[in-house]
Amino acid sequence: MKSLENSYLTLPSLFYSYVKPATFPQVKLLAFHHLLAFELGWSDFLESTSEEIAAYLTGRPSITPLPTPPIALAYAGHQFGHFVEQLGDGRAMVLGTRKDRQGRARDLVLKGAGQTPFSRRGDGRCPLGPALREYVVSEAMHALKIPSTRALAVVLTGEKVLREVGTVPGAVITRVAFSHIRFGSFEYFAHRKDYVALKLLSDYCIERYYPELLQVSLPLRYLEFFKMVAKRTLSLVAKWMRVGFIHGVMNTDNMLVSGETIDFGPCAFMDEYKSGQVFSSIDQGGRYAYNNQGRIAIWNLACLASALIPLIDQEEKRAEWLLNEELSRCSLLFEEFWLKEMACKFGIFNPKTSDVLLVREFLALLEKHQVDFTLGFRGLMGGESAWGGPQYALFLEKWRERLQEQGRSLEEVFQLMNENNPRVIARNHVVEKCIALATAGDLSLFHRLSRVLADPYSYSCAYTLEEENEMFLKPPTSEDRVYKTFCGT
Ligand code: AMP
Ligand code: MG
């Protein structure tokens, strides 16, 4: 298992701290994503025993030592609108980077493997619940074709971790991502006025994530870099909206320059549609509500823009002007991405501006009649009309007219809708149930849920048990419903 590098080590040491993984009483491999290991071209893993994998993925390989020392990355961030100048990986460490089968460099990060110099008062540990939650939801996002960090493994540490609810089993999750550079990584150096480091960081990102920009002359390259990050970020959030995903903690330290979804603390998929839905127990003002996510993405991009000012132009005023120009385009860009994503749900191939009204009309009906977001859209495919009364019938008429206008076959329309309206999502009450059972030692639901969520668009009732259909497809009953989610760090 030696084939691991660490490209972050090419950066000066102020970007990170070396860390030593904790020693754990008794590690045990709980979940391992064989397909992802295969994708990473990691044949050593596929031939290893679960004991060897568990040891490696807690940072303490039993046979050969780690090829590179683990590091915790430094970053700052705006949390709920307030700047915190030093955050950093307090319970995560980069084990290394590795080229996957397609030659793309992927980061391997252990979360919960021990304290780091950035831990502050935290214990550097991760309870089993949040580890499983990240595993299930990040993999569900990936299967929904939404850029996301991935989950390679969950290892039980044998330790008990103390949290508000009492002591819970500790775990280490291995996260795989194209990047772990956050908007907050730029804010960290900008705040310290270390513009040399800021430039090095930008160059690292351009070379690794946006190599096509190397052809752009300097300093224009950095403005183009910002534009690329903005595009990916806004496109990502539009995709979240398509599946009713609420991230819950869109702080700038949780936004990656690669545009992958990261941090699955208080996140949730909506059941019944509510435009202002919030789940997170700590989001009391609704800052990260469902329908505010586009605006917040732009707010976060403004933080990134502000950090990049020194690189954009020697004249600060001109740099600000250039970045403001780009920021002012972001709302429209997001609207475009949003409309494209939403239009697909209605089988519309090339949306036009007036389609916004159609989409909004349907969403308003869902909200008025308290209809489940996922099932409401699937019902559209089945021509279901029971819930909406005459207004819904009117909507259906308009929608059908619109479909006729585009001159596509019904088959094509259905295919597009099928590819964009999942049948099954990681419903909160099921995820919670899965975590509760797993914490008590029963992993059966975790495995079943993972299997079902791996194929969310073509999940077929015909091949599954009646009881599974009941559990995975249906919205929660009033007793099952989860109203609040907790970071549970
Ligand atoms: P998060 O809310 O997960 O985005 O984390 C925000 C910050 O708190 C990051 O710097 C984390 O590394 C840190 N943090 C969260 N939980 C812990 C913990 N149990 N031990 C140490 N640091 C933590
Ligand atoms: Mg975080």
Short mmCIF file of C-alpha atoms and ligand atoms in Angstrom, two decimals:
data_model
loop_
_atom_site.label_atom_id
_atom_site.label_comp_id
_atom_site.label_asym_id
_atom_site.label_seq_id
_atom_site.Cartn_x
_atom_site.Cartn_y
_atom_site.Cartn_z
CA MET A 1 0.00 0.00 0.00
CA LYS A 2 2.87 2.27 -0.69
CA SER A 3 1.45 4.00 -3.72
CA LEU A 4 0.46 7.25 -2.07
CA GLU A 5 1.99 10.67 -2.60
CA ASN A 6 1.09 14.02 -1.16
CA SER A 7 1.07 16.92 -3.57
CA TYR A 8 0.28 19.39 -0.76
CA LEU A 9 3.82 18.78 0.49
CA THR A 10 5.10 20.76 -2.50
CA LEU A 11 3.65 23.80 -0.72
CA PRO A 12 5.60 25.49 2.10
CA SER A 13 5.01 24.23 5.61
CA LEU A 14 2.82 27.19 6.64
CA PHE A 15 0.03 25.58 4.61
CA TYR A 16 -0.20 22.60 6.95
CA SER A 17 1.01 20.86 10.08
CA TYR A 18 2.36 17.37 10.33
CA VAL A 19 0.17 15.22 12.51
CA LYS A 20 0.39 11.90 14.22
CA PRO A 21 -2.70 9.70 14.08
CA ALA A 22 -3.96 8.56 17.49
CA THR A 23 -3.52 4.99 18.65
CA PHE A 24 -6.86 3.30 19.03
CA PRO A 25 -7.72 0.38 21.30
CA GLN A 26 -9.23 -1.88 18.68
CA VAL A 27 -9.88 -0.88 15.11
CA LYS A 28 -12.48 -2.72 13.06
CA LEU A 29 -13.40 -2.18 9.43
CA LEU A 30 -17.11 -1.50 9.27
CA ALA A 31 -17.67 -0.42 5.70
CA PHE A 32 -15.44 -0.45 2.67
CA HIS A 33 -16.27 0.78 -0.81
CA HIS A 34 -14.68 -1.84 -3.08
CA LEU A 35 -15.82 -0.12 -6.26
CA LEU A 36 -14.23 3.17 -5.21
CA ALA A 37 -11.02 1.35 -4.25
CA PHE A 38 -11.09 -0.15 -7.72
CA GLU A 39 -11.69 3.29 -9.26
CA LEU A 40 -8.64 4.50 -7.37
CA GLY A 41 -6.68 1.66 -8.92
CA TRP A 42 -5.83 0.50 -5.44
CA SER A 43 -5.30 -3.19 -5.99
CA ASP A 44 -3.25 -3.47 -2.77
CA PHE A 45 -6.43 -2.75 -0.86
CA LEU A 46 -8.42 -5.29 -2.75
CA GLU A 47 -5.91 -7.95 -1.77
CA SER A 48 -5.61 -6.91 1.88
CA THR A 49 -7.33 -8.31 4.92
CA SER A 50 -9.90 -6.13 6.66
CA GLU A 51 -7.50 -5.82 9.63
CA GLU A 52 -4.81 -4.40 7.36
CA ILE A 53 -7.24 -1.97 5.76
CA ALA A 54 -8.56 -0.84 9.14
CA ALA A 55 -5.01 -0.22 10.37
CA TYR A 56 -4.06 1.70 7.21
CA LEU A 57 -7.21 3.80 7.20
CA THR A 58 -6.68 4.93 10.76
CA GLY A 59 -3.19 6.05 9.83
CA ARG A 60 -1.35 3.18 11.51
CA PRO A 61 -0.50 0.55 8.94
CA SER A 62 0.73 -2.63 10.54
CA ILE A 63 3.06 -3.83 7.81
CA THR A 64 4.71 -0.96 5.93
CA PRO A 65 4.86 2.57 7.28
CA LEU A 66 2.87 5.33 5.58
CA PRO A 67 4.72 6.57 2.52
CA THR A 68 4.12 10.24 3.41
CA PRO A 69 3.44 11.86 6.77
CA PRO A 70 -0.22 12.83 7.34
CA ILE A 71 -0.90 16.57 7.44
CA ALA A 72 -3.68 18.82 8.69
CA LEU A 73 -4.44 21.73 6.36
CA ALA A 74 -4.62 25.34 7.54
CA TYR A 75 -7.66 27.43 6.65
CA ALA A 76 -9.86 30.21 7.94
CA GLY A 77 -13.52 30.76 7.12
CA HIS A 78 -16.73 32.69 7.47
CA GLN A 79 -19.03 30.69 9.72
CA PHE A 80 -22.64 31.91 9.64
CA GLY A 81 -21.35 35.22 8.32
CA HIS A 82 -18.64 35.71 10.95
CA PHE A 83 -14.98 35.52 10.09
CA VAL A 84 -12.84 33.07 12.05
CA GLU A 85 -9.19 33.64 11.21
CA GLN A 86 -8.00 30.19 12.17
CA LEU A 87 -9.96 26.99 11.71
CA GLY A 88 -7.96 24.29 9.92
CA ASP A 89 -8.37 20.53 9.99
CA GLY A 90 -9.13 19.89 13.65
CA ARG A 91 -10.19 16.30 13.22
CA ALA A 92 -9.13 15.51 9.68
CA MET A 93 -5.77 14.70 8.15
CA VAL A 94 -4.66 14.28 4.57
CA LEU A 95 -3.13 10.83 4.28
CA GLY A 96 -1.98 11.54 0.76
CA THR A 97 -2.92 12.04 -2.85
CA ARG A 98 -3.24 9.30 -5.39
CA LYS A 99 -3.77 9.10 -9.12
CA ASP A 100 -6.95 7.20 -9.98
CA ARG A 101 -7.42 4.94 -13.00
CA GLN A 102 -8.15 7.95 -15.16
CA GLY A 103 -4.98 9.68 -14.03
CA ARG A 104 -6.77 12.25 -11.86
CA ALA A 105 -5.19 13.08 -8.50
CA ARG A 106 -7.50 12.31 -5.59
CA ASP A 107 -6.99 13.23 -1.92
CA LEU A 108 -7.41 10.65 0.82
CA VAL A 109 -8.42 12.19 4.10
CA LEU A 110 -9.04 10.53 7.43
CA LYS A 111 -11.64 12.20 9.61
CA GLY A 112 -11.66 11.34 13.30
CA ALA A 113 -8.13 9.90 13.46
CA GLY A 114 -6.88 12.18 16.22
CA GLN A 115 -6.09 15.70 17.31
CA THR A 116 -4.12 18.18 15.27
CA PRO A 117 -2.61 21.58 16.07
CA PHE A 118 -5.90 23.01 14.74
CA SER A 119 -8.13 21.05 17.13
CA ARG A 120 -8.50 23.92 19.61
CA ARG A 121 -10.73 22.47 22.32
CA GLY A 122 -11.97 19.62 20.13
CA ASP A 123 -10.99 16.00 20.66
CA GLY A 124 -10.15 15.28 17.00
CA ARG A 125 -12.59 12.38 17.07
CA CYS A 126 -15.65 11.52 15.01
CA PRO A 127 -18.61 9.61 16.41
CA LEU A 128 -19.88 6.65 14.39
CA GLY A 129 -23.19 8.40 13.59
CA PRO A 130 -21.77 11.37 11.65
CA ALA A 131 -19.24 9.05 9.96
CA LEU A 132 -22.03 6.82 8.66
CA ARG A 133 -24.12 9.82 7.74
CA GLU A 134 -21.28 11.20 5.62
CA TYR A 135 -20.72 7.77 4.05
CA VAL A 136 -24.38 7.31 3.12
CA VAL A 137 -25.16 10.87 1.99
CA SER A 138 -21.92 11.60 0.12
CA GLU A 139 -22.26 8.35 -1.81
CA ALA A 140 -25.95 9.10 -2.45
CA MET A 141 -24.93 12.48 -3.91
CA HIS A 142 -22.39 10.85 -6.16
CA ALA A 143 -24.98 8.35 -7.40
CA LEU A 144 -27.34 11.26 -8.07
CA LYS A 145 -24.61 12.57 -10.41
CA ILE A 146 -23.87 15.54 -8.21
CA PRO A 147 -20.19 16.34 -7.63
CA SER A 148 -19.32 15.21 -4.14
CA THR A 149 -16.52 14.02 -1.96
CA ARG A 150 -16.68 10.24 -1.72
CA ALA A 151 -16.49 7.77 1.13
CA LEU A 152 -14.00 4.92 0.96
CA ALA A 153 -14.35 3.40 4.40
CA VAL A 154 -15.61 3.63 7.95
CA VAL A 155 -13.50 2.08 10.69
CA LEU A 156 -14.62 1.68 14.29
CA THR A 157 -11.87 2.80 16.66
CA GLY A 158 -12.91 0.82 19.72
CA GLU A 159 -12.94 4.11 21.63
CA LYS A 160 -15.90 5.80 23.23
CA VAL A 161 -16.33 9.44 22.33
CA LEU A 162 -18.05 11.92 24.62
CA ARG A 163 -20.78 14.09 23.08
CA GLU A 164 -23.87 15.95 24.36
CA VAL A 165 -25.93 12.77 24.12
CA GLY A 166 -23.44 10.82 26.24
CA THR A 167 -20.71 8.44 25.11
CA VAL A 168 -20.93 7.05 21.62
CA PRO A 169 -18.69 4.75 19.56
CA GLY A 170 -15.82 6.52 17.79
CA ALA A 171 -15.04 6.02 14.11
CA VAL A 172 -12.74 7.17 11.33
CA ILE A 173 -14.15 7.87 7.90
CA THR A 174 -11.89 7.94 4.85
CA ARG A 175 -12.93 10.67 2.46
CA VAL A 176 -11.81 10.80 -1.16
CA ALA A 177 -11.95 14.12 -3.01
CA PHE A 178 -10.36 15.97 -5.88
CA SER A 179 -9.66 18.85 -3.57
CA HIS A 180 -9.52 19.89 0.04
CA ILE A 181 -8.75 23.52 -0.75
CA ARG A 182 -11.57 25.63 0.57
CA PHE A 183 -12.54 29.26 0.00
CA GLY A 184 -11.37 29.63 3.59
CA SER A 185 -7.85 28.47 2.60
CA PHE A 186 -7.56 31.69 0.54
CA GLU A 187 -9.09 33.77 3.31
CA TYR A 188 -6.46 32.38 5.69
CA PHE A 189 -3.55 33.88 3.76
CA ALA A 190 -5.38 37.03 2.61
CA HIS A 191 -6.17 37.86 6.23
CA ARG A 192 -2.50 37.46 7.13
CA LYS A 193 -1.57 39.61 4.12
CA ASP A 194 0.72 36.81 2.99
CA TYR A 195 0.35 37.41 -0.73
CA VAL A 196 3.23 35.14 -1.66
CA ALA A 197 1.40 32.22 -0.07
CA LEU A 198 -1.85 33.36 -1.67
CA LYS A 199 -0.21 33.22 -5.08
CA LEU A 200 1.35 29.81 -4.38
CA LEU A 201 -2.03 28.47 -3.33
CA SER A 202 -3.72 29.82 -6.45
CA ASP A 203 -0.99 28.40 -8.65
CA TYR A 204 -1.36 25.02 -6.95
CA CYS A 205 -5.12 25.05 -7.58
CA ILE A 206 -4.77 26.16 -11.19
CA GLU A 207 -2.19 23.52 -11.95
CA ARG A 208 -4.14 20.77 -10.25
CA TYR A 209 -7.77 21.61 -10.97
CA TYR A 210 -7.80 24.07 -13.85
CA PRO A 211 -4.64 23.30 -15.90
CA GLU A 212 -6.28 24.76 -19.02
CA LEU A 213 -5.78 28.17 -17.39
CA LEU A 214 -2.00 27.82 -17.57
CA GLN A 215 -2.31 29.12 -21.11
CA VAL A 216 -3.87 32.37 -19.91
CA SER A 217 -1.40 35.19 -19.29
CA LEU A 218 -0.82 36.63 -15.84
CA PRO A 219 -2.47 38.24 -13.94
CA LEU A 220 -5.63 37.59 -16.00
CA ARG A 221 -5.22 33.90 -15.11
CA TYR A 222 -6.31 34.55 -11.52
CA LEU A 223 -9.48 36.30 -12.60
CA GLU A 224 -10.23 33.38 -14.90
CA PHE A 225 -9.57 31.05 -11.98
CA PHE A 226 -12.17 32.90 -9.95
CA LYS A 227 -14.64 32.65 -12.82
CA MET A 228 -14.11 28.88 -13.07
CA VAL A 229 -14.63 28.39 -9.34
CA ALA A 230 -17.75 30.55 -9.47
CA LYS A 231 -19.15 28.53 -12.34
CA ARG A 232 -18.55 25.19 -10.67
CA THR A 233 -19.92 26.38 -7.34
CA LEU A 234 -23.11 27.79 -8.82
CA SER A 235 -23.61 24.74 -10.99
CA LEU A 236 -23.19 22.54 -7.92
CA VAL A 237 -25.77 24.40 -5.86
CA ALA A 238 -28.25 24.30 -8.76
CA LYS A 239 -27.85 20.52 -8.75
CA TRP A 240 -28.56 20.42 -5.01
CA MET A 241 -31.77 22.33 -5.69
CA ARG A 242 -32.80 19.77 -8.28
CA VAL A 243 -32.89 16.97 -5.73
CA GLY A 244 -34.15 18.99 -2.76
CA PHE A 245 -30.84 18.90 -0.93
CA ILE A 246 -30.17 21.32 1.90
CA HIS A 247 -26.50 21.50 2.82
CA GLY A 248 -27.13 23.24 6.10
CA VAL A 249 -23.68 24.63 6.82
CA MET A 250 -22.50 26.55 3.76
CA ASN A 251 -19.66 28.29 5.56
CA THR A 252 -16.69 29.34 3.43
CA ASP A 253 -14.57 26.62 5.05
CA ASN A 254 -17.04 24.10 3.63
CA MET A 255 -16.83 25.27 0.03
CA LEU A 256 -14.22 23.59 -2.15
CA VAL A 257 -12.56 25.26 -5.16
CA SER A 258 -13.22 22.05 -7.10
CA GLY A 259 -17.00 22.47 -6.71
CA GLU A 260 -17.55 19.19 -4.86
CA THR A 261 -20.09 18.87 -2.04
CA ILE A 262 -18.27 18.59 1.29
CA ASP A 263 -19.34 18.46 4.94
CA PHE A 264 -22.42 16.40 5.61
CA GLY A 265 -23.00 17.54 9.19
CA PRO A 266 -26.57 18.85 9.36
CA CYS A 267 -27.50 18.27 5.71
CA ALA A 268 -30.81 16.74 4.63
CA PHE A 269 -33.01 16.02 1.65
CA MET A 270 -36.41 17.62 1.84
CA ASP A 271 -39.49 15.46 2.20
CA GLU A 272 -42.50 17.72 1.66
CA TYR A 273 -41.64 20.82 -0.30
CA LYS A 274 -41.12 24.01 1.65
CA SER A 275 -39.17 26.72 -0.14
CA GLY A 276 -37.69 28.07 3.11
CA GLN A 277 -36.97 24.65 4.65
CA VAL A 278 -34.19 24.54 7.26
CA PHE A 279 -33.12 21.43 9.17
CA SER A 280 -29.96 22.40 10.98
CA SER A 281 -30.46 22.99 14.68
CA ILE A 282 -27.83 25.74 14.63
CA ASP A 283 -29.26 27.64 11.65
CA GLN A 284 -31.78 29.65 13.60
CA GLY A 285 -32.00 32.58 11.19
CA GLY A 286 -32.55 30.36 8.15
CA ARG A 287 -29.35 31.61 6.56
CA TYR A 288 -28.80 28.27 4.84
CA ALA A 289 -32.44 27.54 4.01
CA TYR A 290 -33.23 25.62 0.80
CA ASN A 291 -34.17 28.64 -1.29
CA ASN A 292 -31.32 30.77 0.05
CA GLN A 293 -28.54 28.47 -1.11
CA GLY A 294 -27.92 30.24 -4.43
CA ARG A 295 -27.62 33.61 -2.71
CA ILE A 296 -25.29 32.18 -0.08
CA ALA A 297 -23.09 30.57 -2.72
CA ILE A 298 -22.66 34.04 -4.22
CA TRP A 299 -22.01 35.53 -0.78
CA ASN A 300 -19.28 32.91 -0.29
CA LEU A 301 -17.87 33.66 -3.74
CA ALA A 302 -17.68 37.31 -2.71
CA CYS A 303 -15.50 36.22 0.24
CA LEU A 304 -13.25 34.32 -2.14
CA ALA A 305 -13.14 37.30 -4.52
CA SER A 306 -12.19 39.59 -1.69
CA ALA A 307 -9.31 37.27 -0.72
CA LEU A 308 -8.06 37.19 -4.32
CA ILE A 309 -7.90 40.99 -4.79
CA PRO A 310 -4.09 41.26 -4.40
CA LEU A 311 -3.57 38.78 -7.23
CA ILE A 312 -5.99 40.28 -9.73
CA ASP A 313 -4.38 43.67 -10.28
CA GLN A 314 -1.70 45.76 -8.65
CA GLU A 315 -4.23 48.55 -8.44
CA GLU A 316 -6.66 47.55 -5.74
CA LYS A 317 -9.55 49.60 -7.12
CA ARG A 318 -9.24 48.00 -10.54
CA ALA A 319 -9.03 44.51 -9.02
CA GLU A 320 -12.18 45.21 -7.03
CA TRP A 321 -13.94 46.50 -10.11
CA LEU A 322 -12.98 43.41 -12.14
CA LEU A 323 -14.13 41.03 -9.43
CA ASN A 324 -17.34 42.96 -8.84
CA GLU A 325 -18.11 42.68 -12.52
CA GLU A 326 -17.83 38.90 -12.23
CA LEU A 327 -19.82 38.78 -9.02
CA SER A 328 -22.60 40.81 -10.56
CA ARG A 329 -22.92 38.14 -13.25
CA CYS A 330 -23.28 35.36 -10.69
CA SER A 331 -27.01 35.81 -9.99
CA LEU A 332 -27.90 35.45 -13.62
CA LEU A 333 -25.52 32.53 -14.02
CA PHE A 334 -27.09 30.76 -11.07
CA GLU A 335 -30.59 31.40 -12.46
CA GLU A 336 -29.48 29.82 -15.72
CA PHE A 337 -28.02 26.75 -14.02
CA TRP A 338 -31.07 26.47 -11.81
CA LEU A 339 -33.48 26.68 -14.72
CA LYS A 340 -31.51 24.11 -16.70
CA GLU A 341 -31.55 21.66 -13.77
CA MET A 342 -35.21 22.23 -12.96
CA ALA A 343 -36.36 22.15 -16.58
CA CYS A 344 -34.89 18.66 -16.95
CA LYS A 345 -37.25 17.53 -14.20
CA PHE A 346 -40.12 18.53 -16.47
CA GLY A 347 -38.62 16.92 -19.57
CA ILE A 348 -37.74 20.29 -21.09
CA PHE A 349 -34.53 20.10 -23.11
CA ASN A 350 -33.77 23.72 -23.96
CA PRO A 351 -35.37 25.95 -21.37
CA LYS A 352 -36.41 29.47 -22.21
CA THR A 353 -36.89 32.30 -19.76
CA SER A 354 -40.66 31.86 -19.61
CA ASP A 355 -40.16 28.31 -18.28
CA VAL A 356 -39.25 29.87 -14.94
CA LEU A 357 -42.96 30.59 -14.49
CA LEU A 358 -43.88 27.00 -15.22
CA VAL A 359 -41.34 25.68 -12.72
CA ARG A 360 -42.40 28.19 -10.06
CA GLU A 361 -46.07 27.41 -10.60
CA PHE A 362 -45.45 23.71 -9.97
CA LEU A 363 -43.31 24.40 -6.91
CA ALA A 364 -45.98 26.71 -5.51
CA LEU A 365 -48.53 23.93 -5.93
CA LEU A 366 -46.26 21.44 -4.18
CA GLU A 367 -45.86 23.87 -1.30
CA LYS A 368 -49.53 24.78 -1.07
CA HIS A 369 -50.61 21.14 -0.97
CA GLN A 370 -47.67 20.02 1.21
CA VAL A 371 -46.57 17.46 -1.34
CA ASP A 372 -43.37 15.46 -1.08
CA PHE A 373 -40.73 17.02 -3.39
CA THR A 374 -39.38 13.75 -4.79
CA LEU A 375 -42.74 12.03 -5.16
CA GLY A 376 -44.39 15.16 -6.54
CA PHE A 377 -42.01 15.13 -9.49
CA ARG A 378 -42.25 11.38 -9.97
CA GLY A 379 -46.04 11.75 -9.92
CA LEU A 380 -45.73 14.17 -12.80
CA MET A 381 -44.27 11.36 -14.86
CA GLY A 382 -47.17 9.09 -14.05
CA GLY A 383 -49.70 11.82 -14.92
CA GLU A 384 -50.90 11.72 -11.32
CA SER A 385 -53.29 14.55 -10.58
CA ALA A 386 -55.17 13.62 -7.45
CA TRP A 387 -53.53 16.07 -5.07
CA GLY A 388 -53.68 19.41 -6.82
CA GLY A 389 -57.29 20.01 -7.82
CA PRO A 390 -58.22 22.27 -10.76
CA GLN A 391 -55.07 24.41 -10.47
CA TYR A 392 -52.94 21.35 -10.97
CA ALA A 393 -55.03 20.24 -13.93
CA LEU A 394 -54.45 23.68 -15.46
CA PHE A 395 -50.74 23.40 -14.83
CA LEU A 396 -50.66 19.96 -16.50
CA GLU A 397 -52.31 21.41 -19.56
CA LYS A 398 -49.72 24.19 -19.85
CA TRP A 399 -46.91 21.76 -19.28
CA ARG A 400 -48.14 19.38 -21.98
CA GLU A 401 -48.43 22.26 -24.41
CA ARG A 402 -44.88 23.27 -23.63
CA LEU A 403 -43.68 19.74 -24.25
CA GLN A 404 -45.40 19.59 -27.59
CA GLU A 405 -43.71 22.81 -28.61
CA GLN A 406 -40.23 21.28 -28.38
CA GLY A 407 -40.99 18.50 -30.82
CA ARG A 408 -39.33 15.69 -28.91
CA SER A 409 -40.71 12.18 -28.61
CA LEU A 410 -42.44 11.14 -25.43
CA GLU A 411 -39.73 8.56 -24.98
CA GLU A 412 -37.00 11.23 -25.00
CA VAL A 413 -38.97 13.39 -22.58
CA PHE A 414 -39.42 10.48 -20.20
CA GLN A 415 -35.79 9.58 -20.38
CA LEU A 416 -34.74 13.11 -19.47
CA MET A 417 -37.22 13.17 -16.60
CA ASN A 418 -36.07 9.76 -15.45
CA GLU A 419 -32.46 10.88 -15.38
CA ASN A 420 -33.27 13.94 -13.29
CA ASN A 421 -36.03 12.87 -10.94
CA PRO A 422 -34.67 10.31 -8.49
CA ARG A 423 -37.06 7.66 -7.27
CA VAL A 424 -35.16 7.28 -4.06
CA ILE A 425 -33.26 9.79 -1.93
CA ALA A 426 -31.46 9.49 1.40
CA ARG A 427 -34.50 10.36 3.45
CA ASN A 428 -33.61 11.73 6.82
CA HIS A 429 -35.74 9.43 8.92
CA VAL A 430 -34.24 6.38 7.17
CA VAL A 431 -30.68 7.69 7.59
CA GLU A 432 -31.38 8.31 11.27
CA LYS A 433 -32.81 4.82 11.69
CA CYS A 434 -29.82 3.33 9.91
CA ILE A 435 -27.43 5.20 12.23
CA ALA A 436 -29.33 4.17 15.35
CA LEU A 437 -29.28 0.50 14.33
CA ALA A 438 -25.60 0.62 13.33
CA THR A 439 -24.68 2.25 16.63
CA ALA A 440 -26.38 -0.69 18.35
CA GLY A 441 -24.31 -3.07 16.21
CA ASP A 442 -26.79 -3.91 13.44
CA LEU A 443 -25.46 -2.87 10.03
CA SER A 444 -28.13 -4.55 7.92
CA LEU A 445 -30.07 -1.35 7.16
CA PHE A 446 -26.86 0.55 6.41
CA HIS A 447 -25.92 -2.01 3.76
CA ARG A 448 -29.42 -2.14 2.27
CA LEU A 449 -29.70 1.62 2.18
CA SER A 450 -26.26 1.98 0.57
CA ARG A 451 -27.25 -0.52 -2.10
CA VAL A 452 -30.55 1.21 -2.86
CA LEU A 453 -29.03 4.70 -2.95
CA ALA A 454 -26.36 3.58 -5.39
CA ASP A 455 -28.96 3.51 -8.15
CA PRO A 456 -31.43 6.28 -7.36
CA TYR A 457 -32.83 6.96 -10.81
CA SER A 458 -33.55 3.46 -11.94
CA TYR A 459 -34.42 1.86 -8.63
CA SER A 460 -37.17 -0.54 -9.45
CA CYS A 461 -39.88 -1.74 -7.11
CA ALA A 462 -40.14 -4.92 -9.13
CA TYR A 463 -36.82 -6.23 -7.84
CA THR A 464 -37.11 -5.27 -4.21
CA LEU A 465 -39.12 -6.42 -1.26
CA GLU A 466 -42.45 -4.77 -0.57
CA GLU A 467 -41.14 -3.81 2.83
CA GLU A 468 -38.11 -2.09 1.28
CA ASN A 469 -40.31 -0.08 -1.05
CA GLU A 470 -42.35 1.05 1.92
CA MET A 471 -39.26 2.09 3.79
CA PHE A 472 -37.12 3.71 1.11
CA LEU A 473 -39.65 5.32 -1.21
CA LYS A 474 -42.30 6.66 1.08
CA PRO A 475 -42.11 9.95 2.94
CA PRO A 476 -41.96 9.72 6.72
CA THR A 477 -45.09 9.36 8.79
CA SER A 478 -45.64 12.14 11.32
CA GLU A 479 -43.98 9.97 14.00
CA ASP A 480 -40.92 9.24 11.86
CA ARG A 481 -40.41 12.74 10.59
CA VAL A 482 -37.08 14.38 11.46
CA TYR A 483 -37.47 18.08 12.08
CA LYS A 484 -33.97 18.97 13.12
CA THR A 485 -30.51 17.76 12.18
CA PHE A 486 -27.42 18.14 14.34
CA CYS A 487 -23.78 18.49 13.35
CA GLY A 488 -22.92 15.88 16.00
CA THR A 489 -19.24 16.65 15.64
P1 AMP B 1 -17.28 21.74 10.68
O1 AMP B 1 -18.42 22.27 11.45
O2 AMP B 1 -17.24 20.25 10.62
O3 AMP B 1 -17.14 22.35 9.32
O4 AMP B 1 -15.97 22.12 11.50
C1 AMP B 1 -15.58 23.44 11.77
C2 AMP B 1 -14.22 23.46 12.41
O5 AMP B 1 -14.26 22.81 13.69
C3 AMP B 1 -13.13 22.77 11.61
O6 AMP B 1 -11.95 23.49 11.78
C4 AMP B 1 -13.07 21.41 12.27
O7 AMP B 1 -11.83 20.79 12.06
C5 AMP B 1 -13.29 21.75 13.73
N1 AMP B 1 -13.83 20.63 14.50
C6 AMP B 1 -15.09 20.15 14.47
N2 AMP B 1 -15.24 19.10 15.30
C7 AMP B 1 -14.04 18.89 15.89
C8 AMP B 1 -13.54 17.94 16.84
N3 AMP B 1 -14.31 17.01 17.36
N4 AMP B 1 -12.24 18.06 17.19
C9 AMP B 1 -11.45 19.01 16.68
N5 AMP B 1 -11.86 19.93 15.78
C10 AMP B 1 -13.13 19.87 15.38
MG MG B 2 -16.20 21.45 7.74
#
